[in-house]
Coordinates of C-alpha atoms and ligand atoms in Angstrom, one line a residue:
Chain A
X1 CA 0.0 0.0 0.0
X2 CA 0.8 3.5 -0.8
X3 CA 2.5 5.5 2.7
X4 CA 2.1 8.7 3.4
X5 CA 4.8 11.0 5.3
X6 CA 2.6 13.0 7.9
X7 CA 4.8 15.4 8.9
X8 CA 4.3 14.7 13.0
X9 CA 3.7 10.7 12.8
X10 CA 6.3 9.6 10.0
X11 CA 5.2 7.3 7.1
X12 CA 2.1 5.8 7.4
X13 CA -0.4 3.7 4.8
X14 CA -2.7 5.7 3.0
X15 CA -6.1 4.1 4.3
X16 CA -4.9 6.5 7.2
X17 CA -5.7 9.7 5.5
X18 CA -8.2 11.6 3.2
X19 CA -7.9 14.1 0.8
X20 CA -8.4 17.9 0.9
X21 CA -7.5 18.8 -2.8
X22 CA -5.4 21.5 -4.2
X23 CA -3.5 23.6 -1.4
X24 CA -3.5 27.1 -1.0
X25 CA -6.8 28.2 -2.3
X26 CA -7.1 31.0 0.3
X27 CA -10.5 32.6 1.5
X28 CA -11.6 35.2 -0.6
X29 CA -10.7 38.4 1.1
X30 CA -13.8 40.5 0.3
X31 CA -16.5 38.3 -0.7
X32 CA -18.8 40.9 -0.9
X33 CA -16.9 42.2 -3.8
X34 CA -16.6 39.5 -5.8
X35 CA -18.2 39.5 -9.1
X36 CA -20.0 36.0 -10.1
X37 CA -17.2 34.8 -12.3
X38 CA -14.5 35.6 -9.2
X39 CA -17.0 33.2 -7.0
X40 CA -17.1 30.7 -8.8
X41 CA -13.4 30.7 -9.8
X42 CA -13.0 30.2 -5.7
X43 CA -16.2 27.5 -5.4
X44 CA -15.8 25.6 -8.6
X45 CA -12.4 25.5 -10.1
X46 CA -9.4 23.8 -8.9
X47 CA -6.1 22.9 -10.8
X48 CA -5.9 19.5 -12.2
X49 CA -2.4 19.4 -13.5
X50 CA -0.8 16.1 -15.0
X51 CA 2.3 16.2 -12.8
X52 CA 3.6 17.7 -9.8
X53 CA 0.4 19.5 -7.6
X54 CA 0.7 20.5 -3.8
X55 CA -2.9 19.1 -2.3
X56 CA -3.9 18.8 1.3
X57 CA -4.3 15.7 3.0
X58 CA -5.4 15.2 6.7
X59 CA -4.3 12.1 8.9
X60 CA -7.9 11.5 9.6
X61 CA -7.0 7.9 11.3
X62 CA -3.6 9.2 13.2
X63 CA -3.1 12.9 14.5
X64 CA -6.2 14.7 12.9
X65 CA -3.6 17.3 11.9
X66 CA -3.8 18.7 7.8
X67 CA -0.5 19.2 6.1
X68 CA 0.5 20.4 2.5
X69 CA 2.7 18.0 0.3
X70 CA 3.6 18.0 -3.4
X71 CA 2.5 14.8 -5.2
X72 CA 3.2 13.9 -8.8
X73 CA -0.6 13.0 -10.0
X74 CA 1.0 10.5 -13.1
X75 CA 3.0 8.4 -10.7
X76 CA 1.3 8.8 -7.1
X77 CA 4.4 9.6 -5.9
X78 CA 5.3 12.0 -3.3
X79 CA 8.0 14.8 -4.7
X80 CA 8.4 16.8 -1.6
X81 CA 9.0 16.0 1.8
X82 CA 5.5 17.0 3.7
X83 CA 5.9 20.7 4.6
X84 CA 4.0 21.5 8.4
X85 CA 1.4 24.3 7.2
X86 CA -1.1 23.0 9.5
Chain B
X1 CA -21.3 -36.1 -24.4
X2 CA -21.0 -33.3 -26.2
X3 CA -17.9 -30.7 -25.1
X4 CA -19.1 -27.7 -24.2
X5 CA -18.9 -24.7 -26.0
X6 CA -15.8 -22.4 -25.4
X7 CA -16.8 -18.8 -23.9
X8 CA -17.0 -16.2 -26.4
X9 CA -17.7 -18.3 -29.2
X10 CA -20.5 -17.3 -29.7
X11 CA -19.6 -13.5 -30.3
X12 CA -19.6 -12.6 -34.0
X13 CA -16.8 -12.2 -36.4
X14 CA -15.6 -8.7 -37.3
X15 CA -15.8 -7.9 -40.9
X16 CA -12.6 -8.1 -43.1
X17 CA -11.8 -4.0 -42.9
X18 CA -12.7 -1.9 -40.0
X19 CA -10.7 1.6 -40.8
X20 CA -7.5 3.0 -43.2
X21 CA -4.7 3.9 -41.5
X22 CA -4.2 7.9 -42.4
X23 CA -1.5 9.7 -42.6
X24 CA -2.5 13.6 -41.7
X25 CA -3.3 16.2 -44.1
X26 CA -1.9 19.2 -43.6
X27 CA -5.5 20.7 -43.3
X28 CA -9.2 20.0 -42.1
X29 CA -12.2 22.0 -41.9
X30 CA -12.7 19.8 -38.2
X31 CA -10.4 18.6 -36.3
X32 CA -11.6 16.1 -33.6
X33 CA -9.4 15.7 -30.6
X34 CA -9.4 12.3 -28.8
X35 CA -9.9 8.5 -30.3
X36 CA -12.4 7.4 -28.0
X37 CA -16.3 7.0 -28.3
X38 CA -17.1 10.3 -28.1
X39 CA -14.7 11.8 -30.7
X40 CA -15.7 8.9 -32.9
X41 CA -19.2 9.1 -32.5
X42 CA -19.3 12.8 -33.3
X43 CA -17.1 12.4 -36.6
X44 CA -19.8 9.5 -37.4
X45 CA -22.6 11.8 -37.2
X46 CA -21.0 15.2 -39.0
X47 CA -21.2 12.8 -41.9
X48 CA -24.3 11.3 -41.5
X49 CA -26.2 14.0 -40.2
X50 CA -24.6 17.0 -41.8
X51 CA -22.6 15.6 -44.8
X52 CA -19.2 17.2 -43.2
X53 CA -16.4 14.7 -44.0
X54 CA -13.2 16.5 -44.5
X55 CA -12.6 15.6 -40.7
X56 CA -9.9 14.2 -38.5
X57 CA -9.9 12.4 -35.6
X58 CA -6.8 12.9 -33.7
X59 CA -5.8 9.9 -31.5
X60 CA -2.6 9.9 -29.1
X61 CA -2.7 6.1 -28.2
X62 CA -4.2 4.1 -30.5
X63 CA -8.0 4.0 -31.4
X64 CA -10.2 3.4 -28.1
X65 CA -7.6 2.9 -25.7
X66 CA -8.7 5.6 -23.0
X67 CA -12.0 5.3 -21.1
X68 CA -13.6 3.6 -23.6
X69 CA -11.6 0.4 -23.6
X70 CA -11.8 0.5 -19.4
X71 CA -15.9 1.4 -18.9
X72 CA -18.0 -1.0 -17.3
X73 CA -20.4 -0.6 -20.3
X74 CA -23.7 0.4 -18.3
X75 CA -26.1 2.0 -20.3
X76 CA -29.4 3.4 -19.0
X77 CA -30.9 7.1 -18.8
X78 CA -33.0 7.0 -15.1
X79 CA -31.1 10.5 -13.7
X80 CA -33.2 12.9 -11.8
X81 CA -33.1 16.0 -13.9
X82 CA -35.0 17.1 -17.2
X83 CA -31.3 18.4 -18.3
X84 CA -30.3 14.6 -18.1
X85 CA -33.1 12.8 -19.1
X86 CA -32.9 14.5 -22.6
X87 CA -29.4 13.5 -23.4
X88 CA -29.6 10.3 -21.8
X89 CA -32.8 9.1 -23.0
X90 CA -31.7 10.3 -26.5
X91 CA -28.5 8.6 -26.2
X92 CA -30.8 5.4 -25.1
X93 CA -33.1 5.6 -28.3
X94 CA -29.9 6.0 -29.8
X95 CA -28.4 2.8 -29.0
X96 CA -31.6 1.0 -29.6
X97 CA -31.2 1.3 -33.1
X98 CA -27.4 1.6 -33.4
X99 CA -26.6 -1.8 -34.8
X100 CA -28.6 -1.0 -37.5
X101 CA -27.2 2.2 -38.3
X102 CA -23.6 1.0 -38.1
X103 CA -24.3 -2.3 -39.8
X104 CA -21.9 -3.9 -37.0
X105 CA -23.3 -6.0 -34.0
X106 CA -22.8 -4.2 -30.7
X107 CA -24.2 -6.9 -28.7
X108 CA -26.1 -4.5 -26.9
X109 CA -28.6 -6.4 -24.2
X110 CA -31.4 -4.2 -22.5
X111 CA -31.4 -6.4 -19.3
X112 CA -32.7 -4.1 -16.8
X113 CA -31.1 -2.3 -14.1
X114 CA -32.0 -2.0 -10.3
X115 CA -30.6 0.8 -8.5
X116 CA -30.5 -0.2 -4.6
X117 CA -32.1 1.7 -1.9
X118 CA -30.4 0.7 1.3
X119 CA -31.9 3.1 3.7
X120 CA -35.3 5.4 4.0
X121 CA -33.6 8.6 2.9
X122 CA -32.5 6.0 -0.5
X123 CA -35.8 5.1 -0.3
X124 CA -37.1 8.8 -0.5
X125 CA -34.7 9.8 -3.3
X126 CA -35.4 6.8 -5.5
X127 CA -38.8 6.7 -5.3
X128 CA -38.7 10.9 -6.3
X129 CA -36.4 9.7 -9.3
X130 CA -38.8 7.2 -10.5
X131 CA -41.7 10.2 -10.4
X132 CA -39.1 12.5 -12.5
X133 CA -38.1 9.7 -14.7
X134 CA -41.8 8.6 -15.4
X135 CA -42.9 12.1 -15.9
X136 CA -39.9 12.6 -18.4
X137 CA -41.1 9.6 -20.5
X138 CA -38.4 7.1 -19.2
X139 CA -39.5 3.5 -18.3
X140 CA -38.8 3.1 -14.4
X141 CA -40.9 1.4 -11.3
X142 CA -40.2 0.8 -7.6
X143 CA -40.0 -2.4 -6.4
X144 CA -40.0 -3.9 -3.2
X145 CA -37.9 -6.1 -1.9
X146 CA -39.4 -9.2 -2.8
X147 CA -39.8 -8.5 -6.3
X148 CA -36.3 -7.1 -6.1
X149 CA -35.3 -10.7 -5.5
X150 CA -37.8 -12.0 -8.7
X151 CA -35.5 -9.5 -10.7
X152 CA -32.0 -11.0 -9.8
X153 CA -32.6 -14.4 -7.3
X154 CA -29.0 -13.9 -6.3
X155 CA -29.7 -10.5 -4.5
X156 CA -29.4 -11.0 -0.9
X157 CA -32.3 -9.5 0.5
X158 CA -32.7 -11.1 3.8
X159 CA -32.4 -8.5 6.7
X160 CA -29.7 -9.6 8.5
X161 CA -27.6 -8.2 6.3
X162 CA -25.5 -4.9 7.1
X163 CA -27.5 -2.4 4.9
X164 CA -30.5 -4.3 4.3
X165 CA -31.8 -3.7 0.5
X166 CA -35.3 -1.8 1.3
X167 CA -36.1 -1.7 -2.4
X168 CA -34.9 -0.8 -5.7
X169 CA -35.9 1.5 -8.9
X170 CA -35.6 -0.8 -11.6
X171 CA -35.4 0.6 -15.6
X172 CA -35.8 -2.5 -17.8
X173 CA -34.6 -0.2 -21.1
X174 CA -31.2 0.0 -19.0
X175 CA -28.7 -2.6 -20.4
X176 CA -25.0 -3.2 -21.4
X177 CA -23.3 -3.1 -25.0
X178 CA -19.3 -3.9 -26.3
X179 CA -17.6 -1.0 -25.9
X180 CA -14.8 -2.0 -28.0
X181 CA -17.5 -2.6 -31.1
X182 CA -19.1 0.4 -30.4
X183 CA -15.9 2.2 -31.1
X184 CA -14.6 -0.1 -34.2
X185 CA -18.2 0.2 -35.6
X186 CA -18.4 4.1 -35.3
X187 CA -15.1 4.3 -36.7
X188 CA -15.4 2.0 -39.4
X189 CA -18.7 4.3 -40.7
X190 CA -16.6 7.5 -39.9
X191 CA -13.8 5.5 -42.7
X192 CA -16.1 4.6 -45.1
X193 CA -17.7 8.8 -45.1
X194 CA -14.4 9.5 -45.7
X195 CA -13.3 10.5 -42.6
X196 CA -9.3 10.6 -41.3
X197 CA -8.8 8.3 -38.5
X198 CA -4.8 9.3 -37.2
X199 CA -3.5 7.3 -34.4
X200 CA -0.2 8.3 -32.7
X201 CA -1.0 11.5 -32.8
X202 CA -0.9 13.9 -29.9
X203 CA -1.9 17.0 -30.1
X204 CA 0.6 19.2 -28.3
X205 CA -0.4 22.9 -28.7
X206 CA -2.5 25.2 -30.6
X207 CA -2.0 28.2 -33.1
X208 CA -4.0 31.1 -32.1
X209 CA -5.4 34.1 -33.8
X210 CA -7.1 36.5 -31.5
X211 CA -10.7 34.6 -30.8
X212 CA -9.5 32.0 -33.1
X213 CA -7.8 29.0 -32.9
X214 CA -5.9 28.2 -36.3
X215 CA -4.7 24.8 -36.0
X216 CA -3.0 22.1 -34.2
X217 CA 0.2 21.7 -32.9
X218 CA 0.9 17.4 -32.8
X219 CA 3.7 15.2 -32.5
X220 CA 3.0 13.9 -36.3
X221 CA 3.3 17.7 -37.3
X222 CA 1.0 21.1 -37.8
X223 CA -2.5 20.7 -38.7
X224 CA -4.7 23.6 -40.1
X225 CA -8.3 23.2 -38.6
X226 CA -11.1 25.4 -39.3
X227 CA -13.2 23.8 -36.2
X228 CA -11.4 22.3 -33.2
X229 CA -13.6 19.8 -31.4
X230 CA -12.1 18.4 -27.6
X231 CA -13.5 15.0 -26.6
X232 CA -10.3 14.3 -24.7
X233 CA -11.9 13.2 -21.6
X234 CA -9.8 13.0 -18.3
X235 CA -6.9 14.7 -20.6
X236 CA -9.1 17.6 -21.6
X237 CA -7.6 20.1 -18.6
X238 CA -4.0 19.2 -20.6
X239 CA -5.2 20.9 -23.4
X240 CA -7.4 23.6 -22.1
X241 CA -3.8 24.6 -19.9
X242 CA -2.3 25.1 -23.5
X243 CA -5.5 27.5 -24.2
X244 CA -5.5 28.8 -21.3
X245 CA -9.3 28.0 -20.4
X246 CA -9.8 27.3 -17.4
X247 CA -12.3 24.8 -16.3
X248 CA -13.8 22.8 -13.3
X249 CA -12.7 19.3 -13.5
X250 CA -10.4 17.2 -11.5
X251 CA -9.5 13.8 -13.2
X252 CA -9.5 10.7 -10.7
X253 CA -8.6 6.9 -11.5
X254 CA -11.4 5.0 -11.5
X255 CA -10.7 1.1 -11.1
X256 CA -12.9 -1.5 -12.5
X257 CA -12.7 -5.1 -12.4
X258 CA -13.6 -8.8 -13.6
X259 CA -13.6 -12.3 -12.2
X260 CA -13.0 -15.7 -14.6
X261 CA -15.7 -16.6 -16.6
X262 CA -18.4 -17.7 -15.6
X263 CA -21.9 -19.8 -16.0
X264 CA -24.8 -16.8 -16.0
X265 CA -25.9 -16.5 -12.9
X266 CA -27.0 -12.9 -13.0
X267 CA -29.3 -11.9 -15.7
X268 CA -29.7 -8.2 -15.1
X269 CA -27.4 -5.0 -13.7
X270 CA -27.4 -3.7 -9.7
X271 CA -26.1 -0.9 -8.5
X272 CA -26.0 0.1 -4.9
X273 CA -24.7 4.0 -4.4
X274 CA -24.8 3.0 -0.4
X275 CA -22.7 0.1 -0.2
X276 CA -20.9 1.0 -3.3
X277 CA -20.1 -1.5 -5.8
X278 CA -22.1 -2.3 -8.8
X279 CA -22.4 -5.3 -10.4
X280 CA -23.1 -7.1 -13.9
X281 CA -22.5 -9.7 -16.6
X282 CA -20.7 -9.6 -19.3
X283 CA -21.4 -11.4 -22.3
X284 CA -18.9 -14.5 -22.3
X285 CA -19.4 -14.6 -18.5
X286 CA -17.2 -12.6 -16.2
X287 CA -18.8 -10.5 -13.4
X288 CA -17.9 -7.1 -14.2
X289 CA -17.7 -4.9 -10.9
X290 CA -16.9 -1.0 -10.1
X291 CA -17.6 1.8 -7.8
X292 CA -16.7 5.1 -7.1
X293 CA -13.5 6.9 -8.0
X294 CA -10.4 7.2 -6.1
X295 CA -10.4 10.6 -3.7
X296 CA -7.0 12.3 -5.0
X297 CA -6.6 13.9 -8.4
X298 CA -4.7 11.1 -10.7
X299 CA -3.5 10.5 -14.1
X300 CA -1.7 7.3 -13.9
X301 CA -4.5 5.1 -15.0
X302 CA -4.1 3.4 -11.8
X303 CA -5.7 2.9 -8.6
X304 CA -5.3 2.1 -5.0
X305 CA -6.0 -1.5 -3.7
X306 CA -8.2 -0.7 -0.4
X307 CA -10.6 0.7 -3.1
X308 CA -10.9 -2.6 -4.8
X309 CA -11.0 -4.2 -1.5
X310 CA -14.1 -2.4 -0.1
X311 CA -16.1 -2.9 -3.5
X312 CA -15.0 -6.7 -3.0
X313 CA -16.6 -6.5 0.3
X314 CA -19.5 -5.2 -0.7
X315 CA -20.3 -7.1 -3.4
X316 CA -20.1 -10.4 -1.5
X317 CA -22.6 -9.1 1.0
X318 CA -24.9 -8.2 -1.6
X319 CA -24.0 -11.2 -3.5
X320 CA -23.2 -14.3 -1.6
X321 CA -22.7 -16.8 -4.3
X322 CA -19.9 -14.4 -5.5
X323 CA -17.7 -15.5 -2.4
X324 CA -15.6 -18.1 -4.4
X325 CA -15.4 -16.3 -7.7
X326 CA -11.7 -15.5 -8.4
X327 CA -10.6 -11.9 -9.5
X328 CA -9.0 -12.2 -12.5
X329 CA -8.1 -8.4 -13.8
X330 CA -8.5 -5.2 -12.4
X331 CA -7.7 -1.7 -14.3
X332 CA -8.3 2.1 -14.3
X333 CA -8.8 4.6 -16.9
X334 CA -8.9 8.7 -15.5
X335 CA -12.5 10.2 -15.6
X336 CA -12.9 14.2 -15.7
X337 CA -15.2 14.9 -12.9
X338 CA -17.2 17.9 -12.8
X339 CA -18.5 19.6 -9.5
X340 CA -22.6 18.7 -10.5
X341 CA -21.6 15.0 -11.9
X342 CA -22.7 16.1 -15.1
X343 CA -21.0 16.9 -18.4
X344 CA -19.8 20.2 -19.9
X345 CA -20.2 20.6 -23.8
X346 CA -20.7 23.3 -25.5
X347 CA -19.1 26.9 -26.4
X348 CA -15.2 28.1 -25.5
X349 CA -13.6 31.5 -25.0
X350 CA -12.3 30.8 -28.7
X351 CA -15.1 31.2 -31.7
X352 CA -14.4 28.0 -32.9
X353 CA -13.5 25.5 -30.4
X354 CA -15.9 23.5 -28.9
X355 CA -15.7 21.5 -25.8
X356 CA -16.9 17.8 -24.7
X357 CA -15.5 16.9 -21.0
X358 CA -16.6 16.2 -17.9
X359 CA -18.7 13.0 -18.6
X360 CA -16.2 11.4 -15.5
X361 CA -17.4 8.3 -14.5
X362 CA -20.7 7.7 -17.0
X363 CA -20.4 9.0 -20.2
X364 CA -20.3 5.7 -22.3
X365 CA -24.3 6.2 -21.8
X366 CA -24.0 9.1 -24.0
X367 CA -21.7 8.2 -26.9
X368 CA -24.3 8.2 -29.7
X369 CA -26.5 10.7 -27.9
X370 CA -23.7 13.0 -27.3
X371 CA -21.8 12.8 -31.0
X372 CA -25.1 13.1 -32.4
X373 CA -25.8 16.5 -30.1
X374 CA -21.9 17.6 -30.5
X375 CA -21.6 16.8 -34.4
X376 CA -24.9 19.5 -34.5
X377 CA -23.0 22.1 -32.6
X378 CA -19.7 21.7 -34.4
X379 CA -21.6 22.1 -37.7
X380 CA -23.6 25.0 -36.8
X381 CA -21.7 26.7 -34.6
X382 CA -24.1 27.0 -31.3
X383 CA -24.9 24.6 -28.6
X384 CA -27.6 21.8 -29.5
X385 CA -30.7 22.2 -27.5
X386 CA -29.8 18.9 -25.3
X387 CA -26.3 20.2 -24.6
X388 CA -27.4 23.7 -23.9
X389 CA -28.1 23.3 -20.4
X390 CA -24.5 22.2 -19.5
X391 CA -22.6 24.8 -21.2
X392 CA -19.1 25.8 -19.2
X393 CA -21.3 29.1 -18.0
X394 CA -23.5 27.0 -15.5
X395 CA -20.4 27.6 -13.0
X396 CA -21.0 30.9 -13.3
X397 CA -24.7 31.8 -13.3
X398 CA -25.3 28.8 -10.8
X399 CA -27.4 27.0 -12.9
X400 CA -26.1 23.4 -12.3
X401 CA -27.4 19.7 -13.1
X402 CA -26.5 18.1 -9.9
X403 CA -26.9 14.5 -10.9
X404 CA -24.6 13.2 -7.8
X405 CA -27.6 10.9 -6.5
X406 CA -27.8 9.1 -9.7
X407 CA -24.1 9.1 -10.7
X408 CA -21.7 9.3 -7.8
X409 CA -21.1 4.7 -7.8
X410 CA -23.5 4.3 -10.5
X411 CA -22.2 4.9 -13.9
Ligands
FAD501 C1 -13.5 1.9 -15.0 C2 -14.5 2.7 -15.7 C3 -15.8 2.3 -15.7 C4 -16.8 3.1 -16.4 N1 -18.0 2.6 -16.5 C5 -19.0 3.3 -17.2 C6 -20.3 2.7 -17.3 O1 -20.5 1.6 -16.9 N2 -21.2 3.4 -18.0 C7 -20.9 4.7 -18.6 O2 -21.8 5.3 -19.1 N3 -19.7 5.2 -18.5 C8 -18.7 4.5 -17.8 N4 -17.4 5.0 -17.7 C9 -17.1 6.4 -18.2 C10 -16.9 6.4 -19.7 O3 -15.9 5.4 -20.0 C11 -16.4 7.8 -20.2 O4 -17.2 8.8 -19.7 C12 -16.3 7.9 -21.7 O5 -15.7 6.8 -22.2 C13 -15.6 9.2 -22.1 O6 -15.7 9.4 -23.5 P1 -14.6 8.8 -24.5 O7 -15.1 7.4 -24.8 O8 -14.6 9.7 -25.7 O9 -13.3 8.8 -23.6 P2 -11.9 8.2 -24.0 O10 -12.0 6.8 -24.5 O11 -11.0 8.3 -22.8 O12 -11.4 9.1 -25.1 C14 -10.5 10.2 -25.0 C15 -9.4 10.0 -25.9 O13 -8.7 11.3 -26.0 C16 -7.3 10.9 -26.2 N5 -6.5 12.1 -26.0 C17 -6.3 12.7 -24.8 N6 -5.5 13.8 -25.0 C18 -5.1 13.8 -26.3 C19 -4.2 14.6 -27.0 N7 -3.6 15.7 -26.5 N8 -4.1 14.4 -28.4 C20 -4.8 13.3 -28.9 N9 -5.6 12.5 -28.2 C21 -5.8 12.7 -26.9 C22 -7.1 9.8 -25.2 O14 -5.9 9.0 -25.6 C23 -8.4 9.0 -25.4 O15 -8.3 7.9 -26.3 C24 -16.4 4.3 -17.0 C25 -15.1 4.7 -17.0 C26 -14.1 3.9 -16.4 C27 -12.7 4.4 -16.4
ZN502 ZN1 -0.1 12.2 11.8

């Protein structure tokens, strides 16, 4: 089985953990002042590159703490050590 | 005694000549990218329907190799919304006379499905979809348990079971087809219009001209193209980064798998969203099994074993004389999901590129329903009616088709 680094508990199998998606997409400042298109940029779209994509991932069976890492989406295979961003 | 006869032999010949291998011309007035169903369905019907023939079909593996060689082949058009039930029930009358209009056998076998309902909120939901479906002219009942079990005898619906089954909508229209036929026959009429169908060939890039797109950019070359059509499924986000178009899908693995072949035992399709698996037949015998998607983003056309596992699980709960069947293959192919489970086709930024995507894990349903739909908007420049309502702008004025009760396991 695939392991995952979590950044507090070491390598661990994947069952452990669940996805968050792409990292980073921050909270619109002023939502009020979005137009339409800029809200649904933030609800609806999300990168889906072929190759290397930092995601989020939560060790949902270990420490319940989310972490960023950088994952190569042709091989499954993790391309940076897990960085702690909580 | 007589021997008995070998599986599969009873499965038709192909016919001498299926398609020409093309080399690329250095120009087309449409330009179809991606080799699977989709792209070869819509190049069947801009000749058939519309007499357009000076069209390529741009494959980078070789023909059918993506999604279309990996689906689970379930066909069947009971979604929830009016959006749906147009293309889908179109697609279905579509498939009921497809062997005909290809002239190839397609084996396709209207044996019923029964979606599951494992709990009273299932219960609630699928009883509303059979109202919908019934009200949008689509064949669908409720049954109870007991007839459930008339249906498919080897459904285990005793209630000492984990998630008893509580019922079932059942569409007898629903049914399964080759896909690999499908895809030889559509491109065998495509070849006989006239039709370029280019394997090998990647496209790589596109020439711009303000609102325009010019041509191709591919690894056999350049390639003028008055229309650009996309039908590059879980790839399509690859080429609309080279446009510069953003859209929302994420492309996931999505595993399927078979066990040896079989005696029948199970004469119709089940589908259980709750305990996810789903489960049918295939023609020379092997149980044919799937479920949902793997969680994170993929392009590997592979998937994770626990996922397997769980399916396995479920489908020997629902299934108990599937306990000693052996697994014999398992694969993956990489769906384009959208945020509402249903498709987006329909206009781009760029005048005269049109876009097919998003069908993630259910659009072999749609192949004829959608090339016949897509080849109309590629020749006329504006959205067909049935594809209208999932146009890219849906996102955007929050208009979406949220099919994820009828699509999330089942395909
Ligand atoms: C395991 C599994 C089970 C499924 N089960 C079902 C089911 O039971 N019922 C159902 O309705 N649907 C099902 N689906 C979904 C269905 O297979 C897809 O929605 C459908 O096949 C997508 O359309 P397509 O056939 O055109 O895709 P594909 O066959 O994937 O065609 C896209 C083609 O584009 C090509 N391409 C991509 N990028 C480029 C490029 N840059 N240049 C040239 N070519 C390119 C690819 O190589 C590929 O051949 C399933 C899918 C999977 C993976
Ligand atoms: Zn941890």
């Amino acid at each position: 089985m695939q392991l995952i680094s979590c950044p507090w508990c070491g390598p661990r199998e994947e069952v452990e953990f669940s996805y968050g998606g792409q990292a980073a997409v921050a909270y619109p400042e002023h939502p009020a002042a979005l137009t339409d298109e800029q809200w649904a940029r933030f609800v609806f779209f999300r990168d889906n590159p072929k190759g290397p994509f930092a995601e989020r991932w939560v060790h949902a069976a270990g420490c319940r703490r989310w972490f960023t890492a950088v994952r190569d989406t042709r091989t499954h295979r993790f391309v940076s050590p897990s960085e702690v961003t909580s | 005694m007589t021997t008995p006869t070998p599986p599969g032999a009873h499965l038709p010949e192909h016919p001498d000549h299926l398609w020409t291998t093309a080399e690329p011309r250095k120009s087309y007035d449409v330009v179809i990218v991606g080799g699977g169903g989709h792209g070869l369905a819509t190049a069947h019907y801009l000749a058939k329907n519309h007499g357009i023939t000076n069209v390529a079909v741009l494959e980078k593996g070789w023909l059918a190799g993506g999604n279309m060689a990996r689906n689970t082949t379930l066909i069947r058009s009971n979604y929830l919304w009016d959006e749906s039930a147009g293309i889908y029930e179109h697609a279905l009358r579509l498939w009921e006379g497809l062997e005909d209009d290809l002239g190839y056998p397609i084996l396709f076998s209207q044996r019923g499905v029964l979606n599951l309902a494992h709990t009273e909120q299932d219960v609630r939901d699928s009883m509303r979809r059979v109202e919908a479906n019934k009200l949008n002219g689509i064949d669908a009942e409720w049954l109870g348990p007991d007839e459930v079990a008339k249906v498919c005898p080897i459904v285990n619906v005793s209630a000492d079971i984990r998630y008893p089954v509580q019922g079932a909508t059942f569409q007898p229209r629903a049914g399964i087809a080759k896909h690999d036929y499908v895809a030889w026959g559509f491109a065998r009429r495509a070849d006989e219009a006239g039709i370029d169908i280019i394997e090998h060939c990647e496209v790589t890039g596109f020439a711009t001209d303000g609102d325009r797109v010019t041509g191709v950019r591919t690894t056999r070359g350049d390639i003028a193209a008055g229309t650009v059509a996309l039908c590059a499924a879980g790839h399509t986000s690859v080429l609309l980064d080279m446009l510069g178009v953003p859209a929302p899908l994420q492309s996931h693995p999505l595993q399927a798998l078979v066990s040896e072949l079989l005696e029948p035992v199970h004469p119709t399709i089940v589908m259980s969203n709750a305990v996810h698996v789903y489960v049918s037949q295939a023609h020379k015998g092997e149980l044919v099994m799937g479920a949902g998607v793997d969680a994170p983003v993929g392009y590997g056309q592979r998937g994770a074993f626990h996922v397997i596992e769980r399916q396995m699980a479920a489908a020997v709960e629902l299934f108990p004389v599937f306990a000693r069947a052996h697994l014999l293959r398992s694969w993956a192919g990489i769906v384009d999901v959208t945020p509402d489970a249903s498709p987006i086709v329909g206009a781009t930024p760029y005048d005269n590129v049109f876009l097919n995507c998003g069908w993630g894990t259910g659009g072999f349903k749609a192949t004829p329903g959608l090339g016949w739909a897509f080849a109309d908007t590629v020749a006329h420049g504006r959205p067909h009616p049935l594809v209208a309502p999932f146009g890219l702008d849906r996102f955007v004025t929050g208009a979406l088709v949220d099919e994820h009760g009828a699509a999330a396991v089942a395909h």
